[in-house]
Amino acid sequence: MSIRSLLQTALDRLSAGEYPVLVTVAASQGSTPRSAGAWMLVGQAGLLCGTIGGGALEYHCQKLAAAMV
């Protein structure tokens, strides 16, 4: 997914009165599925687009981000 797609999704959600959360990997250590700069956009219902690598960390971050909406 491109940054253009992310921004369009965010704009669409904002236009619909929603406030998505952008989750970004700021740093990583060791062997990780995604490195710094990976992102995902999360809405109240969960993942909208992107990924930070899947697994337990992504699930946990989705829950935290959805609670912020």
GROMACS .gro file of C-alpha atoms in nm:
model
   69
    1MET     CA    1   0.000   0.000   0.000
    2SER     CA    2   0.132   0.342  -0.091
    3ILE     CA    3   0.135   0.658   0.116
    4ARG     CA    4  -0.114   0.799  -0.134
    5SER     CA    5  -0.358   0.518  -0.050
    6LEU     CA    6  -0.306   0.574   0.322
    7LEU     CA    7  -0.374   0.946   0.289
    8GLN     CA    8  -0.682   0.886   0.073
    9THR     CA    9  -0.818   0.638   0.330
   10ALA     CA   10  -0.751   0.886   0.610
   11LEU     CA   11  -0.919   1.167   0.415
   12ASP     CA   12  -1.222   0.948   0.339
   13ARG     CA   13  -1.258   0.859   0.708
   14LEU     CA   14  -1.213   1.219   0.821
   15SER     CA   15  -1.476   1.331   0.568
   16ALA     CA   16  -1.711   1.073   0.719
   17GLY     CA   17  -1.660   1.227   1.064
   18GLU     CA   18  -1.421   0.960   1.190
   19TYR     CA   19  -1.075   1.015   1.337
   20PRO     CA   20  -0.835   0.735   1.240
   21VAL     CA   21  -0.508   0.678   1.426
   22LEU     CA   22  -0.176   0.637   1.244
   23VAL     CA   23   0.045   0.374   1.412
   24THR     CA   24   0.412   0.393   1.313
   25VAL     CA   25   0.712   0.179   1.406
   26ALA     CA   26   0.961   0.431   1.544
   27ALA     CA   27   1.246   0.185   1.604
   28SER     CA   28   1.313  -0.188   1.607
   29GLN     CA   29   1.580  -0.422   1.737
   30GLY     CA   30   1.687  -0.764   1.623
   31SER     CA   31   1.485  -0.972   1.381
   32THR     CA   32   1.147  -0.810   1.322
   33PRO     CA   33   0.890  -0.848   1.044
   34ARG     CA   34   0.887  -0.471   0.975
   35SER     CA   35   1.146  -0.204   1.044
   36ALA     CA   36   1.123   0.159   1.150
   37GLY     CA   37   0.887   0.354   0.929
   38ALA     CA   38   0.625   0.080   0.888
   39TRP     CA   39   0.272   0.207   0.946
   40MET     CA   40  -0.092   0.113   0.970
   41LEU     CA   41  -0.408   0.320   0.990
   42VAL     CA   42  -0.660   0.215   1.254
   43GLY     CA   43  -1.020   0.321   1.298
   44GLN     CA   44  -1.271   0.256   1.573
   45ALA     CA   45  -1.362  -0.082   1.419
   46GLY     CA   46  -0.998  -0.186   1.373
   47LEU     CA   47  -0.740  -0.197   1.094
   48LEU     CA   48  -0.813   0.024   0.792
   49CYS     CA   49  -0.492  -0.025   0.594
   50GLY     CA   50  -0.120  -0.097   0.623
   51THR     CA   51   0.064  -0.327   0.864
   52ILE     CA   52   0.338  -0.310   1.123
   53GLY     CA   53   0.418  -0.678   1.084
   54GLY     CA   54   0.123  -0.875   1.215
   55GLY     CA   55   0.116  -1.096   1.520
   56ALA     CA   56   0.061  -1.005   1.882
   57LEU     CA   57   0.227  -0.663   1.862
   58GLU     CA   58   0.007  -0.551   1.573
   59TYR     CA   59  -0.305  -0.683   1.749
   60HIS     CA   60  -0.210  -0.499   2.070
   61CYS     CA   61  -0.140  -0.175   1.881
   62GLN     CA   62  -0.472  -0.202   1.697
   63LYS     CA   63  -0.657  -0.231   2.028
   64LEU     CA   64  -0.472   0.067   2.177
   65ALA     CA   65  -0.531   0.280   1.867
   66ALA     CA   66  -0.902   0.187   1.842
   67ALA     CA   67  -0.946   0.292   2.205
   68MET     CA   68  -0.806   0.637   2.117
   69VAL     CA   69  -1.062   0.701   1.844
   0.00000   0.00000   0.00000
